Short mmCIF file of N, CA and C and ligand atoms in Angstrom, two decimals:
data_model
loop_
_atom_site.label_atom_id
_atom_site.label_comp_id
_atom_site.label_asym_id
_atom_site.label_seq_id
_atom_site.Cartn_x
_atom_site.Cartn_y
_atom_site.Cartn_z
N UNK A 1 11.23 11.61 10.45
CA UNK A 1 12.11 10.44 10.61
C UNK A 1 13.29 10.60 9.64
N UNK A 2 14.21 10.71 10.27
CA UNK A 2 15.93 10.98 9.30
C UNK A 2 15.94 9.66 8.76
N UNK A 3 16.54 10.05 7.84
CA UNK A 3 16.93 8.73 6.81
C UNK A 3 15.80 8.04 6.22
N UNK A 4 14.56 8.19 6.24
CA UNK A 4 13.42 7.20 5.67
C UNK A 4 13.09 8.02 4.35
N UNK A 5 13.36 7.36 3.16
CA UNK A 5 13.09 7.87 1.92
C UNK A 5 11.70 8.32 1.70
N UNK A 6 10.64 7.45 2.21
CA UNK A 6 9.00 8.21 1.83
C UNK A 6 9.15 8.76 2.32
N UNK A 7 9.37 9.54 3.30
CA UNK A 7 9.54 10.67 4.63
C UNK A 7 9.44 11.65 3.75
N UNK A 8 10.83 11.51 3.25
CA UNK A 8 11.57 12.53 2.10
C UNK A 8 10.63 12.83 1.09
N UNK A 9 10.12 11.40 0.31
CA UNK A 9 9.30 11.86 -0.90
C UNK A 9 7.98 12.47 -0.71
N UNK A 10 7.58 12.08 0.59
CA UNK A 10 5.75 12.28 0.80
C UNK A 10 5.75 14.01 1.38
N UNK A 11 7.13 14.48 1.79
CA UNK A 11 7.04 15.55 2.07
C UNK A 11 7.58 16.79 1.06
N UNK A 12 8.28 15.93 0.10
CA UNK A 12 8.65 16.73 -1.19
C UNK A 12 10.03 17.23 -1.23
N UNK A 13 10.69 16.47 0.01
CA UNK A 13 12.48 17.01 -0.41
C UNK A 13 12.99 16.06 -1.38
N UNK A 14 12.44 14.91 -1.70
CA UNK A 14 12.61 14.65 -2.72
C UNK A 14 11.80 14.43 -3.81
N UNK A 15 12.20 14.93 -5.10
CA UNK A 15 11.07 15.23 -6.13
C UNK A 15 10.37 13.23 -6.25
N UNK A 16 9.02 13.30 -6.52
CA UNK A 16 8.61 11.94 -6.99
C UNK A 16 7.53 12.21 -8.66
N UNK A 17 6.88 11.67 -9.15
CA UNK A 17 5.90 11.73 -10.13
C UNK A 17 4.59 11.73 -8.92
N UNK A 18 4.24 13.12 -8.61
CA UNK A 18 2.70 13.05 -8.05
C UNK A 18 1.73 12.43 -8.87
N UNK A 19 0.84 12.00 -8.34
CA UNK A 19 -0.51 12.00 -8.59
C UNK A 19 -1.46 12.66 -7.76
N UNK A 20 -1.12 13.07 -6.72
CA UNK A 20 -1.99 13.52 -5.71
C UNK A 20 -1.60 14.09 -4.58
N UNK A 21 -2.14 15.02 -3.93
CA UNK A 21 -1.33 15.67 -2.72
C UNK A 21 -2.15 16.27 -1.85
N UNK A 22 -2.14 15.79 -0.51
CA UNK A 22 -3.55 16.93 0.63
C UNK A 22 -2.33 16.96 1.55
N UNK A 23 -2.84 17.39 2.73
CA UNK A 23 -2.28 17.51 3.80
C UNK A 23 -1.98 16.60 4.41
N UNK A 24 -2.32 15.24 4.76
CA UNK A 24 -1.60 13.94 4.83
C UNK A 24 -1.15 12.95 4.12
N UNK A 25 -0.88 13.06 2.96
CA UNK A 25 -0.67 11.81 2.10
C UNK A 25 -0.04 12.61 0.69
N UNK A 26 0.64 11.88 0.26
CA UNK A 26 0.87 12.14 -1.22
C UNK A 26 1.29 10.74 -1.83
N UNK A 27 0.60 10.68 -2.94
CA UNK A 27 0.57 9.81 -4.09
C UNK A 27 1.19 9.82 -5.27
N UNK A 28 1.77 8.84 -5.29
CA UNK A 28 3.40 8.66 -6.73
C UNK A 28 3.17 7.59 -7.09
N UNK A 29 3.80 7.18 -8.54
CA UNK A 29 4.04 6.34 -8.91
C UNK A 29 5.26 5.10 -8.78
N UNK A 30 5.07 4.42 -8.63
CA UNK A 30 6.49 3.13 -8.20
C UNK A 30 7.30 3.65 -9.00
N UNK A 31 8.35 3.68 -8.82
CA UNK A 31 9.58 3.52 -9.94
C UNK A 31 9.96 2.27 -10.22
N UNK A 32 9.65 1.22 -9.65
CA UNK A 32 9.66 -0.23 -10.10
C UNK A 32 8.04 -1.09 -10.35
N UNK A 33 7.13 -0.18 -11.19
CA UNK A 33 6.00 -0.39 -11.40
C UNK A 33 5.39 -2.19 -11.72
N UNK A 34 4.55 -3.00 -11.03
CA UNK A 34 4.31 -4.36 -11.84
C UNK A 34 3.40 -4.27 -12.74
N UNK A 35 2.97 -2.81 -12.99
CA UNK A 35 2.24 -2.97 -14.07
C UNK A 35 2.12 -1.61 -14.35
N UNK A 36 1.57 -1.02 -15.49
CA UNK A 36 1.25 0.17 -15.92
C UNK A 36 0.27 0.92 -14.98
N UNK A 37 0.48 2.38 -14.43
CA UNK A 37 -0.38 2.66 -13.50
C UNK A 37 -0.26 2.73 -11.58
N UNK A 38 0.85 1.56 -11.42
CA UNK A 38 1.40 1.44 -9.94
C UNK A 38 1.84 2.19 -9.32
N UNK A 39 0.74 2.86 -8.34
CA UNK A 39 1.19 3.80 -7.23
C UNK A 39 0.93 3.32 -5.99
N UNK A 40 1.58 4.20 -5.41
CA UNK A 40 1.78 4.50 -3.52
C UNK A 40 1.11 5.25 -3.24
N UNK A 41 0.38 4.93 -2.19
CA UNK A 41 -0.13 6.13 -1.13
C UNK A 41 0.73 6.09 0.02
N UNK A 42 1.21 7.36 0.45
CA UNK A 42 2.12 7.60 1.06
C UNK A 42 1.83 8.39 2.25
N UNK A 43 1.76 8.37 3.39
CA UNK A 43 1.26 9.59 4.51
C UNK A 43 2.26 10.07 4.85
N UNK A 44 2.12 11.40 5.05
CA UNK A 44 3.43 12.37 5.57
C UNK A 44 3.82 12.93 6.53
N UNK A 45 3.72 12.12 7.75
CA UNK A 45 4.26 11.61 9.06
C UNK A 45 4.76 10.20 8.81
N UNK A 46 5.33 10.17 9.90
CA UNK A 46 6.18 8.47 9.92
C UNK A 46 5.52 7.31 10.65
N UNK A 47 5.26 6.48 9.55
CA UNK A 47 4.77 5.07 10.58
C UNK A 47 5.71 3.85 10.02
N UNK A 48 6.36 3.40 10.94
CA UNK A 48 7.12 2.39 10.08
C UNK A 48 6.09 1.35 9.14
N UNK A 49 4.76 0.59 9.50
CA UNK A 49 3.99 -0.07 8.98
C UNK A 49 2.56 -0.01 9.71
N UNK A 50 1.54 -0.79 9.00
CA UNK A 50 0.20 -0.58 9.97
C UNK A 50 0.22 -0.45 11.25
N UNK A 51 0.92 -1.49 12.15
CA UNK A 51 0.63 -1.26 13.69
C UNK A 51 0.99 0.08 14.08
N UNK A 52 1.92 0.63 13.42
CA UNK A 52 2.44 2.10 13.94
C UNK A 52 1.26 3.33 13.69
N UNK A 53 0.47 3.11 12.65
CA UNK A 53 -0.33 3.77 11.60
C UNK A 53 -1.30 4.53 12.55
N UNK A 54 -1.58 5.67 12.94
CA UNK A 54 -2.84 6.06 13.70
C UNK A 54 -4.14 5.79 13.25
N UNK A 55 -5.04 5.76 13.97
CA UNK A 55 -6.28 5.24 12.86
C UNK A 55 -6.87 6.18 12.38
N UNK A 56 -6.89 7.45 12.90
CA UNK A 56 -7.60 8.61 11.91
C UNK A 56 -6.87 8.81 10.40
N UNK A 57 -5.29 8.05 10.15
CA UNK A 57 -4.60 8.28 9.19
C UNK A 57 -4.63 6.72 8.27
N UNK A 58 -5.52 5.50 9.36
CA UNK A 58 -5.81 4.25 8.20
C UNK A 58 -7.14 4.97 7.76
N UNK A 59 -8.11 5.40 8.45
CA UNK A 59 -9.21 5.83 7.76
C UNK A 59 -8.95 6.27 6.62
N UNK A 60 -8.51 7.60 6.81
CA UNK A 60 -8.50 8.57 5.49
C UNK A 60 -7.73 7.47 4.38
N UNK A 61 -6.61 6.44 4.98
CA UNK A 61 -5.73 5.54 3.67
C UNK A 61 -6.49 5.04 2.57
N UNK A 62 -8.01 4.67 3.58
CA UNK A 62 -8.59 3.81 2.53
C UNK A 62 -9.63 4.38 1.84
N UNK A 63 -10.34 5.78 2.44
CA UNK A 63 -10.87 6.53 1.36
C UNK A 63 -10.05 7.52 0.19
N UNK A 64 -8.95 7.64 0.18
CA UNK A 64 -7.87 8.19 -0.61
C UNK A 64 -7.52 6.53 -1.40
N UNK A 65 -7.90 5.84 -1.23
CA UNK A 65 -7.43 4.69 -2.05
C UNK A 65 -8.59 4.16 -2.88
N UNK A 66 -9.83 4.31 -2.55
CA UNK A 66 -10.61 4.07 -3.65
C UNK A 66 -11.06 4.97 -3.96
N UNK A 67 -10.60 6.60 -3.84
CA UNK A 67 -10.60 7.84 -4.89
C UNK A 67 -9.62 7.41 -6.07
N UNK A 68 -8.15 7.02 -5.34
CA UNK A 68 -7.74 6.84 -6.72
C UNK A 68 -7.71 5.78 -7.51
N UNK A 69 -7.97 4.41 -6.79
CA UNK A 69 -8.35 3.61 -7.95
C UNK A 69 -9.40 3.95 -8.92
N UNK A 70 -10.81 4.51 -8.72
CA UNK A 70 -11.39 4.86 -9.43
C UNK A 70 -11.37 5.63 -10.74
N UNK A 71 -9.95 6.77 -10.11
CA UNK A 71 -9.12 7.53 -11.33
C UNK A 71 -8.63 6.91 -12.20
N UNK A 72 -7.49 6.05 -11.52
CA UNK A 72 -6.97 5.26 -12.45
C UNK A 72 -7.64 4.06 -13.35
N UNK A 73 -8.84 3.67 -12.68
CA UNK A 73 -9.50 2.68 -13.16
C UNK A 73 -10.13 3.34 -14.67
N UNK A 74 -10.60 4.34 -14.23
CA UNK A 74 -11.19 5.43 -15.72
C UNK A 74 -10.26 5.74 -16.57
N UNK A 75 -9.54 5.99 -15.76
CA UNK A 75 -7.87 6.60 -17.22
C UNK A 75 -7.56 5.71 -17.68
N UNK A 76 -7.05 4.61 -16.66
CA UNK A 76 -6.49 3.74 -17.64
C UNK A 76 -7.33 2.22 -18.54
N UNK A 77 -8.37 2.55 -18.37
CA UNK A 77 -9.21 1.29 -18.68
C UNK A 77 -8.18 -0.34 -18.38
N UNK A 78 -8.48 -0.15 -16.73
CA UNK A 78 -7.75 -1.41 -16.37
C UNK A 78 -9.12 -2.42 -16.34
N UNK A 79 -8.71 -3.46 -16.05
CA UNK A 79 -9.68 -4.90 -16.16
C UNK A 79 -9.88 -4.56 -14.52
N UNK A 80 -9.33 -4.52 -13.62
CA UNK A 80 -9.17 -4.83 -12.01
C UNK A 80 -8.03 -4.19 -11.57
N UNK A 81 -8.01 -4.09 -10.41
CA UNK A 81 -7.12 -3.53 -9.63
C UNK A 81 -6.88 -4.00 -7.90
N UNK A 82 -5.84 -4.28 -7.74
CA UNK A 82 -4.91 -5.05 -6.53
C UNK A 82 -4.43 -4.16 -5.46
N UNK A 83 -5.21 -3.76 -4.06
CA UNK A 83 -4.58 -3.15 -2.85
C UNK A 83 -3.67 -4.01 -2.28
N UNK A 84 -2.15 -3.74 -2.17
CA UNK A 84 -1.73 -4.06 -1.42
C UNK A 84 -0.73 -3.80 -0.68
N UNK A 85 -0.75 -4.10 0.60
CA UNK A 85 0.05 -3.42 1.87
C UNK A 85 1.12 -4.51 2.93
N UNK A 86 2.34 -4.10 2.57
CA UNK A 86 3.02 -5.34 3.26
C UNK A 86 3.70 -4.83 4.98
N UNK A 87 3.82 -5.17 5.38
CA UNK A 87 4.20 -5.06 6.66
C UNK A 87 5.10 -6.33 7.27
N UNK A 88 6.37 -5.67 7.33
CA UNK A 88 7.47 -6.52 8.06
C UNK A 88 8.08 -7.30 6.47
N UNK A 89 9.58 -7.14 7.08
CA UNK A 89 10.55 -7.71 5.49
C UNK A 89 9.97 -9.16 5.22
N UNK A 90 9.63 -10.32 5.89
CA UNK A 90 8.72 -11.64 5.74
C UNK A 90 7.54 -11.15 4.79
N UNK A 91 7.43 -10.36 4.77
CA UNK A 91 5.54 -10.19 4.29
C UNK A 91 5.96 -9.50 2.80
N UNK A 92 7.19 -8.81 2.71
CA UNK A 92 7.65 -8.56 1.35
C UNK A 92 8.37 -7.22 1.36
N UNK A 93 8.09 -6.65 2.28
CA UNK A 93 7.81 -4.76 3.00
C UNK A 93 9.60 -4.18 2.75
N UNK A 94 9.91 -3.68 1.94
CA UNK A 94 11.38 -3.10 1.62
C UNK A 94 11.72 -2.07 2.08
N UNK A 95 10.31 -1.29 2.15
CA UNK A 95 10.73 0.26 2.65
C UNK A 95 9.75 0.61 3.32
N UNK A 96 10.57 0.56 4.94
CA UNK A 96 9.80 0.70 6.37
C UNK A 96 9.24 2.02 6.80
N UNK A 97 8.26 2.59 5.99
CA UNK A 97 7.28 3.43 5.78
C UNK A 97 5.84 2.99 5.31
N UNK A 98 5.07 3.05 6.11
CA UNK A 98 3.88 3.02 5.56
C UNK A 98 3.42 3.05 4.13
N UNK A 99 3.29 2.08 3.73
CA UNK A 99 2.66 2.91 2.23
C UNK A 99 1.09 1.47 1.74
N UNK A 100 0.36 1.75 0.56
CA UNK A 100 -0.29 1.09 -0.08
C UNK A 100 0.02 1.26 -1.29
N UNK A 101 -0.15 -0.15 -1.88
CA UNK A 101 -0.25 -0.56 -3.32
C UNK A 101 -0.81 0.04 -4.21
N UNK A 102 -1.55 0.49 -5.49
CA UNK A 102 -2.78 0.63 -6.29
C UNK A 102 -1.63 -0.11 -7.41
N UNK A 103 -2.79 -1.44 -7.35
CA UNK A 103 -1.67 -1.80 -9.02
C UNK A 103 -2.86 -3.00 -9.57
N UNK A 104 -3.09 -1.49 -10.94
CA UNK A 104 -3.98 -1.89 -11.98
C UNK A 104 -3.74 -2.79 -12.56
N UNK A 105 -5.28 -3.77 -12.83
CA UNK A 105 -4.32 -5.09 -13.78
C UNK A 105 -5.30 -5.10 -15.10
N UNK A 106 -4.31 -5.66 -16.11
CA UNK A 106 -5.31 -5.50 -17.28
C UNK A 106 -5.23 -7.37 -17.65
N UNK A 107 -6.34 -8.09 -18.17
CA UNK A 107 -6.68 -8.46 -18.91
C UNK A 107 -5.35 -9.68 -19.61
N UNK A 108 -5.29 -10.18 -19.12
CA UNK A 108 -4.14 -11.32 -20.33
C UNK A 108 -2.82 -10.84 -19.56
N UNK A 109 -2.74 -10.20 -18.77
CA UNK A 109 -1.13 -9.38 -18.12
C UNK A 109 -0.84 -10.37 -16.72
N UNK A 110 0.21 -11.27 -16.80
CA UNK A 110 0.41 -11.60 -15.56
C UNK A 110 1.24 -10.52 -14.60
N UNK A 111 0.93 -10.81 -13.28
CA UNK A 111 1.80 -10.04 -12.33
C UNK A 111 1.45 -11.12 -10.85
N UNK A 112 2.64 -11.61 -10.71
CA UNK A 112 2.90 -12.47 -9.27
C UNK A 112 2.93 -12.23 -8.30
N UNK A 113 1.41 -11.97 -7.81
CA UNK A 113 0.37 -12.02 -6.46
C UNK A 113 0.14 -12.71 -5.99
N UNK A 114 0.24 -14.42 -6.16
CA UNK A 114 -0.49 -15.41 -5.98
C UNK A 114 0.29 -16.42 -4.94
N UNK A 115 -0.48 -17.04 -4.05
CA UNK A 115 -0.59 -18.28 -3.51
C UNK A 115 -0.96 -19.50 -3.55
N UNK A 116 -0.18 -20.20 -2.94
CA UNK A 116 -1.08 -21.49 -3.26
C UNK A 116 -2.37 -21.70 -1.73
N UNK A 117 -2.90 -21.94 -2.09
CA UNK A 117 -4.10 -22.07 -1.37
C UNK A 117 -3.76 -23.65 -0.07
N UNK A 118 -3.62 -23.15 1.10
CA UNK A 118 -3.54 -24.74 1.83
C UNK A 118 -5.25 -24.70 2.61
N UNK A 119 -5.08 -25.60 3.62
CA UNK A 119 -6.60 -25.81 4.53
C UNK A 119 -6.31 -25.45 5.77
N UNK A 120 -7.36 -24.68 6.15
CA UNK A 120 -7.97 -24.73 7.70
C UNK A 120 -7.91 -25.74 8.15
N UNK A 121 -6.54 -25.59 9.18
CA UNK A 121 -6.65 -26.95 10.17
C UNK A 121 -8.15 -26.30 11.48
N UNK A 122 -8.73 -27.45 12.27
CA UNK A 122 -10.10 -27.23 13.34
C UNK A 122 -8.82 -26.36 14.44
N UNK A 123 -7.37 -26.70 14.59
CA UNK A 123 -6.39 -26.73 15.71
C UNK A 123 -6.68 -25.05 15.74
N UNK A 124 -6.18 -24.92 14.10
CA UNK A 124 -6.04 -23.52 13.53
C UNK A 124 -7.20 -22.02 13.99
N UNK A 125 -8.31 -23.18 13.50
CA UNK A 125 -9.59 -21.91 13.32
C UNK A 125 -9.50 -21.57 14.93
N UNK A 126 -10.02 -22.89 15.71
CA UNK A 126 -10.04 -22.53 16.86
C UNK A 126 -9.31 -21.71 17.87
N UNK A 127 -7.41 -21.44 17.24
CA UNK A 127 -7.21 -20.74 18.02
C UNK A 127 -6.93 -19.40 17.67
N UNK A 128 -7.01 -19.14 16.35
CA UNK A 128 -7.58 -17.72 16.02
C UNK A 128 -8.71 -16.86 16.22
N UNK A 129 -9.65 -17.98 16.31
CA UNK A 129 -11.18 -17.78 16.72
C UNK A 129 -11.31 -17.14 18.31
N UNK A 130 -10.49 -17.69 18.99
CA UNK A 130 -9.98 -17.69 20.40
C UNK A 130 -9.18 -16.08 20.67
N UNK A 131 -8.65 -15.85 19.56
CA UNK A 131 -8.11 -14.54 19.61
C UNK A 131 -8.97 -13.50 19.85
N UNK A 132 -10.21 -13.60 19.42
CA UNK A 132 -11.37 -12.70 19.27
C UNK A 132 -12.67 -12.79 19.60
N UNK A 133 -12.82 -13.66 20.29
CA UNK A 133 -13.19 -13.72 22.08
C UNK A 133 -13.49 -13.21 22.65
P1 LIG B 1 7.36 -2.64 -0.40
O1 LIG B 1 8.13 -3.81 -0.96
O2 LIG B 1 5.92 -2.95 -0.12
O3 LIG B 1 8.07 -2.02 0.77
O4 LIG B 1 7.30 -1.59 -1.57
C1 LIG B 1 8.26 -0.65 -1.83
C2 LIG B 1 7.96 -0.09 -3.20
O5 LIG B 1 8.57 1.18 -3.30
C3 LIG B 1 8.49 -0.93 -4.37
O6 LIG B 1 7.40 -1.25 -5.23
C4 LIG B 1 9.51 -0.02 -5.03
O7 LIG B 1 9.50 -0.15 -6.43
C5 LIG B 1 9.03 1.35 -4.61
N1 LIG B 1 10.06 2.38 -4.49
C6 LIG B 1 11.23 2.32 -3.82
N2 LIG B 1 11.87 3.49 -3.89
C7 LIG B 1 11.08 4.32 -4.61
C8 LIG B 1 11.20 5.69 -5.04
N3 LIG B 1 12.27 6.43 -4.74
N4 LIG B 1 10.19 6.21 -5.77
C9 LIG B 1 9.10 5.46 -6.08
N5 LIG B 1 8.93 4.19 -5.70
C10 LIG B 1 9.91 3.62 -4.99
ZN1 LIG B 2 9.18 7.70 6.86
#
């Protein structure tokens, strides 16, 4: 995909800080990190976001994602650690490439993840519930 920067980085025309590298994916660190430790998993084909994503390439996303949290969880003696994956500019998503979160959290460190919590309308459940049917 011309012009898509992970494209570029996950395939190595442009240099990034690896952490990790196989034949589908390579792993870097944010350059706008929310916390010490914040990387990308990156696959190296093009999916603009999940729906595009093949599933033999979400599989492997999420066993390559708790390989490396586990790394990082050991290296860096984090408290917890936050997957997350946005899809579509509404949802937060800046750069229309596939990617996942790993962002370690320590202990007393804020980082603004949070919602406010509303209720299950019956209108609601029922017609999501209805979706899956
Ligand atoms: P998202 O908002 O989910 O699309 O996330 C995009 C992420 O990519 C942000 O956390 C940015 O800090 C990060 N980012 C953007 N460009 C680069 C880059 N060249 N190298 C590393 N991380 C980047
Ligand atoms: Zn791309």
């Amino acid at each position: 995909m011309e012009n898509c920067i992970f494209c570029k980085i996950a395939n190595g025309e442009i240099p990034s800080a690896t952490l990790y590298e196989d034949d589908d994916f390579r792993v870097i660190l944010d350059l706008g990190p929310a916390s010490k430790g914040h990387s990308l998993i990156l696959p190296k084909s093009h999916a603009a976001n999940i729906y595009e994503l093949p599933d033999e390439l979400a599989a492997k996303a999420m066993v390559l994602a708790k390989k490396i949290a586990g790394t990082l969880t050991d290296g860096l003696h984090c408290d917890g650690l936050n997957i997350i994956q946005n899809n579509g500019e509404v949802a937060g998503q800046t750069v229309f490439h596939f990617h996942m979160h790993l962002i370690p959290r320590y202990a007393g460190q804020k980082v603004g993840l949070t919602w406010t919590p509303g209720t299950l309308s019956e209108e609601d459940k029922q017609e999501i519930l209805g979706l899956f049917a």
